[in-house]
Tab-separated table of C-alpha atoms in Angstrom:
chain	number	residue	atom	x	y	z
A	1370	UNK	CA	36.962	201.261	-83.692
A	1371	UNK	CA	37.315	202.378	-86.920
A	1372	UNK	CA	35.639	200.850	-90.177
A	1373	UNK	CA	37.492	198.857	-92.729
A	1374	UNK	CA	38.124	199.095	-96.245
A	1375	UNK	CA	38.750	195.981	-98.447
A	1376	UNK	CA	39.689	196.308	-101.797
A	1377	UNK	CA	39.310	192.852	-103.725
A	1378	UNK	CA	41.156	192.734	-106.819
A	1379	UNK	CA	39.656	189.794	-108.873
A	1380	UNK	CA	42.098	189.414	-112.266
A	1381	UNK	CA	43.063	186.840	-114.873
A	1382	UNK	CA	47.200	185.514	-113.728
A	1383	UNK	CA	49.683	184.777	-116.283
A	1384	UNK	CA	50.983	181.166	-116.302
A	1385	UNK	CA	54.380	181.495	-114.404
A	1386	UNK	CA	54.701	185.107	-115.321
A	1387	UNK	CA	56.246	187.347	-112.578
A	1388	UNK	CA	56.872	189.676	-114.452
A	1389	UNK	CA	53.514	190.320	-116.128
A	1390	UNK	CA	51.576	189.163	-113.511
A	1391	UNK	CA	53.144	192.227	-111.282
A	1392	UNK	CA	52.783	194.352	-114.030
A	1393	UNK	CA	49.013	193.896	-114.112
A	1394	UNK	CA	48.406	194.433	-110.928
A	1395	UNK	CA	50.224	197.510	-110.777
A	1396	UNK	CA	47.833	198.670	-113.581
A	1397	UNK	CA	44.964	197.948	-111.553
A	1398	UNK	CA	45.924	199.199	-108.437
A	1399	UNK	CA	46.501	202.701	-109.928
A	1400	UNK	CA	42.216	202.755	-110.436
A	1401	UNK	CA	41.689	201.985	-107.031
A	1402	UNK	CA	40.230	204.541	-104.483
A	1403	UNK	CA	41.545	205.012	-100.847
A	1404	UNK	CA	41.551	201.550	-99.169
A	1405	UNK	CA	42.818	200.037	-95.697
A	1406	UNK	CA	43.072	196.380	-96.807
A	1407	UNK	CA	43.577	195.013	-100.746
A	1408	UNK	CA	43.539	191.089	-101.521
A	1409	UNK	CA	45.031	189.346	-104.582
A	1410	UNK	CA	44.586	185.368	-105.460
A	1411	UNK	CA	46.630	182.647	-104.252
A	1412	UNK	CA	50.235	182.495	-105.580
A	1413	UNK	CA	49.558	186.022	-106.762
A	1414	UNK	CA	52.373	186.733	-109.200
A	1415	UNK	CA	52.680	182.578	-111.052
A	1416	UNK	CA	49.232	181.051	-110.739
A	1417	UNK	CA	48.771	177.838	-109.012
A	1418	UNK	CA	51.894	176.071	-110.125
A	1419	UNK	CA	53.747	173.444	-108.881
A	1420	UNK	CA	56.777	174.720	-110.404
A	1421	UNK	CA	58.572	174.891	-107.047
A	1422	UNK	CA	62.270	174.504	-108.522
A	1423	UNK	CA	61.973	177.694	-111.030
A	1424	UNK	CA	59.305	179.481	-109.132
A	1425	UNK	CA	60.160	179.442	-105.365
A	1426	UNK	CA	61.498	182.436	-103.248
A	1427	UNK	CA	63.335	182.652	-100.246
A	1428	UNK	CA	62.212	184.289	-97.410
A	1429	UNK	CA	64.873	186.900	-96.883
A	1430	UNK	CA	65.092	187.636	-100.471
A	1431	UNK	CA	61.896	187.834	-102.338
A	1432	UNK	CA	61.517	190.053	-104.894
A	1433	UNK	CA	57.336	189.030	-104.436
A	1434	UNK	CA	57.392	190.030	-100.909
A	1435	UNK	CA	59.417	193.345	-102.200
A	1436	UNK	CA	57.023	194.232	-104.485
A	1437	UNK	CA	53.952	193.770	-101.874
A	1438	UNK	CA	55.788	196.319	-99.399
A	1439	UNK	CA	56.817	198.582	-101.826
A	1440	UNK	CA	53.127	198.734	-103.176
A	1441	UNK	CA	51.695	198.548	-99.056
A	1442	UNK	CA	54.207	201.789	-98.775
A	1443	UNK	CA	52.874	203.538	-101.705
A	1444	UNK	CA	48.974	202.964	-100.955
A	1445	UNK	CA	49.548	202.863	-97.349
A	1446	UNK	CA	47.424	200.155	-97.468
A	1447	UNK	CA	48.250	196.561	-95.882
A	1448	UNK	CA	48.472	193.434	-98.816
A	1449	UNK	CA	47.223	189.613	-98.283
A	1450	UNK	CA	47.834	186.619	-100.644
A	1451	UNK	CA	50.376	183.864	-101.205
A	1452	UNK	CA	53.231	183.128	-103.193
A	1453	UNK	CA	55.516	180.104	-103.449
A	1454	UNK	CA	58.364	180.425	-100.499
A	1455	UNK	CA	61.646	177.670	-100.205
A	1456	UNK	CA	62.289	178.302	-96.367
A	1457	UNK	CA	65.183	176.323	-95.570
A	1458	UNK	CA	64.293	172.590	-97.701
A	1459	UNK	CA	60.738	173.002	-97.970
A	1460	UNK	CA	58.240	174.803	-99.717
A	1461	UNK	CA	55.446	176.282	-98.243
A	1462	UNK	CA	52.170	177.956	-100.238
A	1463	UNK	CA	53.109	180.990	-97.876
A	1464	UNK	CA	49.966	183.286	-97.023
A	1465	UNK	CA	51.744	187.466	-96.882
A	1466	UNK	CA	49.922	189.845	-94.932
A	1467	UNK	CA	52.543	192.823	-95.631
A	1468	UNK	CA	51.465	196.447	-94.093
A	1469	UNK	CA	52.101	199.710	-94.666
A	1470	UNK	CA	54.633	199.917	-92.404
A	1471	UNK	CA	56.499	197.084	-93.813
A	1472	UNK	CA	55.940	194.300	-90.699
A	1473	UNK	CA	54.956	190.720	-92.334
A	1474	UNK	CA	52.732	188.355	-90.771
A	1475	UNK	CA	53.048	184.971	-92.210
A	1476	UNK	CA	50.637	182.038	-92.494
A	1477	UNK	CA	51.653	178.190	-94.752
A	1478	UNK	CA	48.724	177.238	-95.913
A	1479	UNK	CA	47.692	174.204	-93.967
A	1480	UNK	CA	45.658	172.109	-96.070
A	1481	UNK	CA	47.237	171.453	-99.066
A	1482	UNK	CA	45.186	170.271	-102.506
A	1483	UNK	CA	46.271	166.470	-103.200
A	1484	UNK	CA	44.336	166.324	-106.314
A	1485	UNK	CA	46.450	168.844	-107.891
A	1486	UNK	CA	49.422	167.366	-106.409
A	1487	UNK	CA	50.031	170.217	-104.076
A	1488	UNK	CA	51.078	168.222	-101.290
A	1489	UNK	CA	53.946	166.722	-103.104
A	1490	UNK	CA	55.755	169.522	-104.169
A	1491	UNK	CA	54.810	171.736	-100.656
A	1492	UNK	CA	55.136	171.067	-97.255
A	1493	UNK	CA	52.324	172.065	-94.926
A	1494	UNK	CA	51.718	174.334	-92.249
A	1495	UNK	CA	51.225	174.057	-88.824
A	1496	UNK	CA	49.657	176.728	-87.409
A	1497	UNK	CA	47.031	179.361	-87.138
A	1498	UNK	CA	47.666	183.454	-87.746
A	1499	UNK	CA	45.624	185.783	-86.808
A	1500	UNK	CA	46.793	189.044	-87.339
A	1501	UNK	CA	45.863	192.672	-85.539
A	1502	UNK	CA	45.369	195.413	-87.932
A	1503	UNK	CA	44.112	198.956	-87.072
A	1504	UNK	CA	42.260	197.578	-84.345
A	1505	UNK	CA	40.716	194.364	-86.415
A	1506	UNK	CA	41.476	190.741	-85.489
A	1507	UNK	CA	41.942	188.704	-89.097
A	1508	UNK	CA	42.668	185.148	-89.531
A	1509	UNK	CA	44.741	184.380	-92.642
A	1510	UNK	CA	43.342	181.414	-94.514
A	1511	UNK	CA	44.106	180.057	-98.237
A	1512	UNK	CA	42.175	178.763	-100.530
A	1513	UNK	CA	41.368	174.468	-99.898
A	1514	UNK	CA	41.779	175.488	-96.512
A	1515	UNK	CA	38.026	176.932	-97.050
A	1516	UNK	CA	36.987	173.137	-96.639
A	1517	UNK	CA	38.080	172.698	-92.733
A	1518	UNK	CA	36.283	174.751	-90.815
A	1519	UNK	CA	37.806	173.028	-87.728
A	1520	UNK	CA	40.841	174.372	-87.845
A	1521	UNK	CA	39.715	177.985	-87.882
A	1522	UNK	CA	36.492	177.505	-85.301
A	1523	UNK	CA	35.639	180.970	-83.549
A	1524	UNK	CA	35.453	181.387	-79.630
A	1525	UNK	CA	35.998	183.589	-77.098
A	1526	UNK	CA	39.073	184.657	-74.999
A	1527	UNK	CA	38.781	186.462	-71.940
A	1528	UNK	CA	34.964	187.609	-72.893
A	1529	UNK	CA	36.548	188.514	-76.361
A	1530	UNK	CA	36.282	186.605	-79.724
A	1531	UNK	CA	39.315	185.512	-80.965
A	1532	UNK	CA	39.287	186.874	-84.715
A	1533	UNK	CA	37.122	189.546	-86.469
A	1534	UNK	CA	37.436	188.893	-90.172
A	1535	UNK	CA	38.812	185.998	-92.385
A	1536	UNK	CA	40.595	186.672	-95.048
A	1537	UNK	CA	40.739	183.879	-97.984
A	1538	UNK	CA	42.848	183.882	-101.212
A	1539	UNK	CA	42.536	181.547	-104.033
A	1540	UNK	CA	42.620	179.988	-107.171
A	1541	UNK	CA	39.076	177.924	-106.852
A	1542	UNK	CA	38.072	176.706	-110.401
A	1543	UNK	CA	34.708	177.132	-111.929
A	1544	UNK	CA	33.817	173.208	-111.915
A	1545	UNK	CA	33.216	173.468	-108.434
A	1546	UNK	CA	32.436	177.119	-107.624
A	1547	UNK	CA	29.030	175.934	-105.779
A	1548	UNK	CA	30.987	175.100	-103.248
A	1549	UNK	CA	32.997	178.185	-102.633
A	1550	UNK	CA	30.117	180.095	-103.304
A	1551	UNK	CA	28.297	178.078	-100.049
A	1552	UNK	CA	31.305	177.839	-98.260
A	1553	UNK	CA	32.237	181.461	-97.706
A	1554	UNK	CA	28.775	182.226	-96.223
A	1555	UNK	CA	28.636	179.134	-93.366
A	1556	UNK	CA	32.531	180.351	-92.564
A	1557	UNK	CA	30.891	184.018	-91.708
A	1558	UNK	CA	27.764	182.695	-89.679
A	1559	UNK	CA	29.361	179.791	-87.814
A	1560	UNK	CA	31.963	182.069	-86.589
A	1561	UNK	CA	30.160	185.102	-86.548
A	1562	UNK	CA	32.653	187.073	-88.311
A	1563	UNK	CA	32.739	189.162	-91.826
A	1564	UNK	CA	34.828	186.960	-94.705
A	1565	UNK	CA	36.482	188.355	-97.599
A	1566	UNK	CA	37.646	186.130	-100.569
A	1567	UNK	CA	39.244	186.519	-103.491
A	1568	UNK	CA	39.629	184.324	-106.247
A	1569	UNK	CA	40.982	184.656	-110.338
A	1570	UNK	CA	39.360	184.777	-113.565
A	1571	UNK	CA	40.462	182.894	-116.840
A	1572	UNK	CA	42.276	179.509	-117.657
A	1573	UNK	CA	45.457	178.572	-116.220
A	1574	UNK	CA	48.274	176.124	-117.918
A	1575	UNK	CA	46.864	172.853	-117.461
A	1576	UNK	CA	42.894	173.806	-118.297
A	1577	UNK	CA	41.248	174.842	-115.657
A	1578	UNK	CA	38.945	177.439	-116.097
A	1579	UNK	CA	38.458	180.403	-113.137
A	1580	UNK	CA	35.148	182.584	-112.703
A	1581	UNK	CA	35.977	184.503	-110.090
A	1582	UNK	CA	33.322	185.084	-107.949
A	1583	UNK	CA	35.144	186.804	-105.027
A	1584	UNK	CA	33.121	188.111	-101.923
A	1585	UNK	CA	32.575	189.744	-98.703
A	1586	UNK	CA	30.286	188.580	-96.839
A	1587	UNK	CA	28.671	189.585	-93.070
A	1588	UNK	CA	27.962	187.587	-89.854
A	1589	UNK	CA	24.489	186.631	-90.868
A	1590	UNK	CA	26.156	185.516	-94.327
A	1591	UNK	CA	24.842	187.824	-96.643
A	1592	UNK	CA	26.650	189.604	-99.347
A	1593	UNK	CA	28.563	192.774	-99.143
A	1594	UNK	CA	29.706	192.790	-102.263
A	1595	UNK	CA	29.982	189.879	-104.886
A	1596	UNK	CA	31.909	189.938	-107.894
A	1597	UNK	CA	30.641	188.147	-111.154
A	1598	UNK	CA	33.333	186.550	-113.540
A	1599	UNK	CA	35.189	189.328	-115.590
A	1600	UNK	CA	37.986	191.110	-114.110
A	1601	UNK	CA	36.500	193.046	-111.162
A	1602	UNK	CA	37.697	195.457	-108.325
A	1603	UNK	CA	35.045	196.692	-105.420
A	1604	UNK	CA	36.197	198.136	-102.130
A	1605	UNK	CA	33.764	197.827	-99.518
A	1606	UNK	CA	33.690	199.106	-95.837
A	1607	UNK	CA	33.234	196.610	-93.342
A	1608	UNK	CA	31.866	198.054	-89.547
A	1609	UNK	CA	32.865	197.305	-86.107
A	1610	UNK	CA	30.239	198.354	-83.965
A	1611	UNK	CA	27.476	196.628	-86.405
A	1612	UNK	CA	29.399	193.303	-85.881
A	1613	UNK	CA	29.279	194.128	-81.994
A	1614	UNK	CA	25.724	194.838	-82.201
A	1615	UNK	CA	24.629	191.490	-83.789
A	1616	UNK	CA	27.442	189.829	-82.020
A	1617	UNK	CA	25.301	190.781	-78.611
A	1618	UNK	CA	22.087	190.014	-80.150
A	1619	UNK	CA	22.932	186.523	-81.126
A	1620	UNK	CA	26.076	185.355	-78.630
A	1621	UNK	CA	26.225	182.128	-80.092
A	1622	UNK	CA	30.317	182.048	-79.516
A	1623	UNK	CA	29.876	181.984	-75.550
A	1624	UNK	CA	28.037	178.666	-76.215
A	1625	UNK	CA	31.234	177.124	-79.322
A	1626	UNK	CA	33.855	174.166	-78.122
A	1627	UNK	CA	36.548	176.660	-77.777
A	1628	UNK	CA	39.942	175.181	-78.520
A	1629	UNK	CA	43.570	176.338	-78.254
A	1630	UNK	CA	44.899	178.297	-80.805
A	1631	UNK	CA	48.050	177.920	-82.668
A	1632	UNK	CA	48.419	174.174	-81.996
């Protein structure tokens, strides 16, 4: 099995900005080297808004989702985050997983943040995706989900775990950063799988101040690479056969409460 390349792209967003926020990115992804995977925040191209009526998308004509295949095409390189979709009358915090190729994987966040009011304005999803790239099993996660490790828990399937790599996007403010910061780690060694998150820099529209801190981190939870809190790209090979090595050496997932995906 091949390695993997991440590419996390940790950057300030413009409050409700498509427009700039795009442009940005597009700026940074021309200094990025050869990669396989690249992550942006949560609601990549408006910042965590609740702005559903002037912000939201539809499905079948998204000019976010556009842009993330046209930029997958171009770097030939597959693109995870989220971005505020109206599918039929609700609105879902919808986690893209858009690759090169132009197939989309989708995944509502599940848990959705009632102290910002998120639940209000979105509906919430109902199941699990876990997505099979070049080889790699990833489960798509956003953000608050970080906090309910239940609903991702690792096991085994025919003699197989069920996911490789978690991917998490996010706009997790600095106040509580201690907890992403020991969050991210106990999601990599209670599942035995690496985790890559991304989060934002700077201070969005109603005060809340981001300092990034996005990682990747192994099965034994230590860090692959771990960004501080100024704008920030690293792209960092993750390794099959290591993971299968350690996986063998420690096959604490033959022993988990297995339980039924996608319910």
């Amino acid at each position: 099995m091949q390695d993997l390349k991440i590419t996390l792209i940790q950057t300030h967003q413009v409050w409700e900005d498509k427009a700039a926020n795009l442009a940005n990115y597009e700026r940074l992804l021309h200094t990025i080297p050869e990669t396989d995977l690249v992550l942006l925040p949560e609601m990549f191209q408006t910042g965590f808004s609740m702005n559903t009526e002037a912000l939201a998308e539809a499905p079948d004509n998204s000019p976010g989702i556009e842009w993330l295949k046209k930029q997958a095409s171009v770097k030939k390189a597959a693109f995870y985050t989220s971005l505020i979709i109206r599918d039929s009358d609700c609105c879902y915090n919808r986690g893209v997983f858009v690759e090169p190729s132009g197939k989309i994987s989708i995944y509502d966040k599940r848990k959705l943040f009632g102290m910002a009011d998120e639940s209000i304005y979105f509906s919430a999803g109902t199941k699990e995706t876990i997505v099979e790239y070049l080889g790699w099993k990833i489960n798509l996660q956003i953000c608050y989900d970080l906090r309910f490790p239940e609903n991702i828990r690792n096991g085994e399937i025919n003699g197989k775990p069920a996911y490789d790599l978690l991917l998490y996007v996010a706009n997790w403010p600095q106040r509580r950063i201690q907890h992403w910061s020991a969050l991210l780690p106990a999601r990599a060694i209670e599942n035995q799988c690496y985790v890559a998150g991304v989060n934002r820099i700077g201070t969005d529209n109603t005060g809340l101040e981001y300092n990034g801190q996005s990682r990747l981190i192994n099965l034994l939870g230590e860090d692959l690479s771990n960004l501080s809190d100024s704008e920030s790209i690293c792209t960092v090979s993750i390794n099959y056969s290591e993971m299968e090595t350690l996986r063998g050496k420690l096959p604490f997932l033959k022993d988990s409460n297995y339980r039924s995906f996608n319910n």
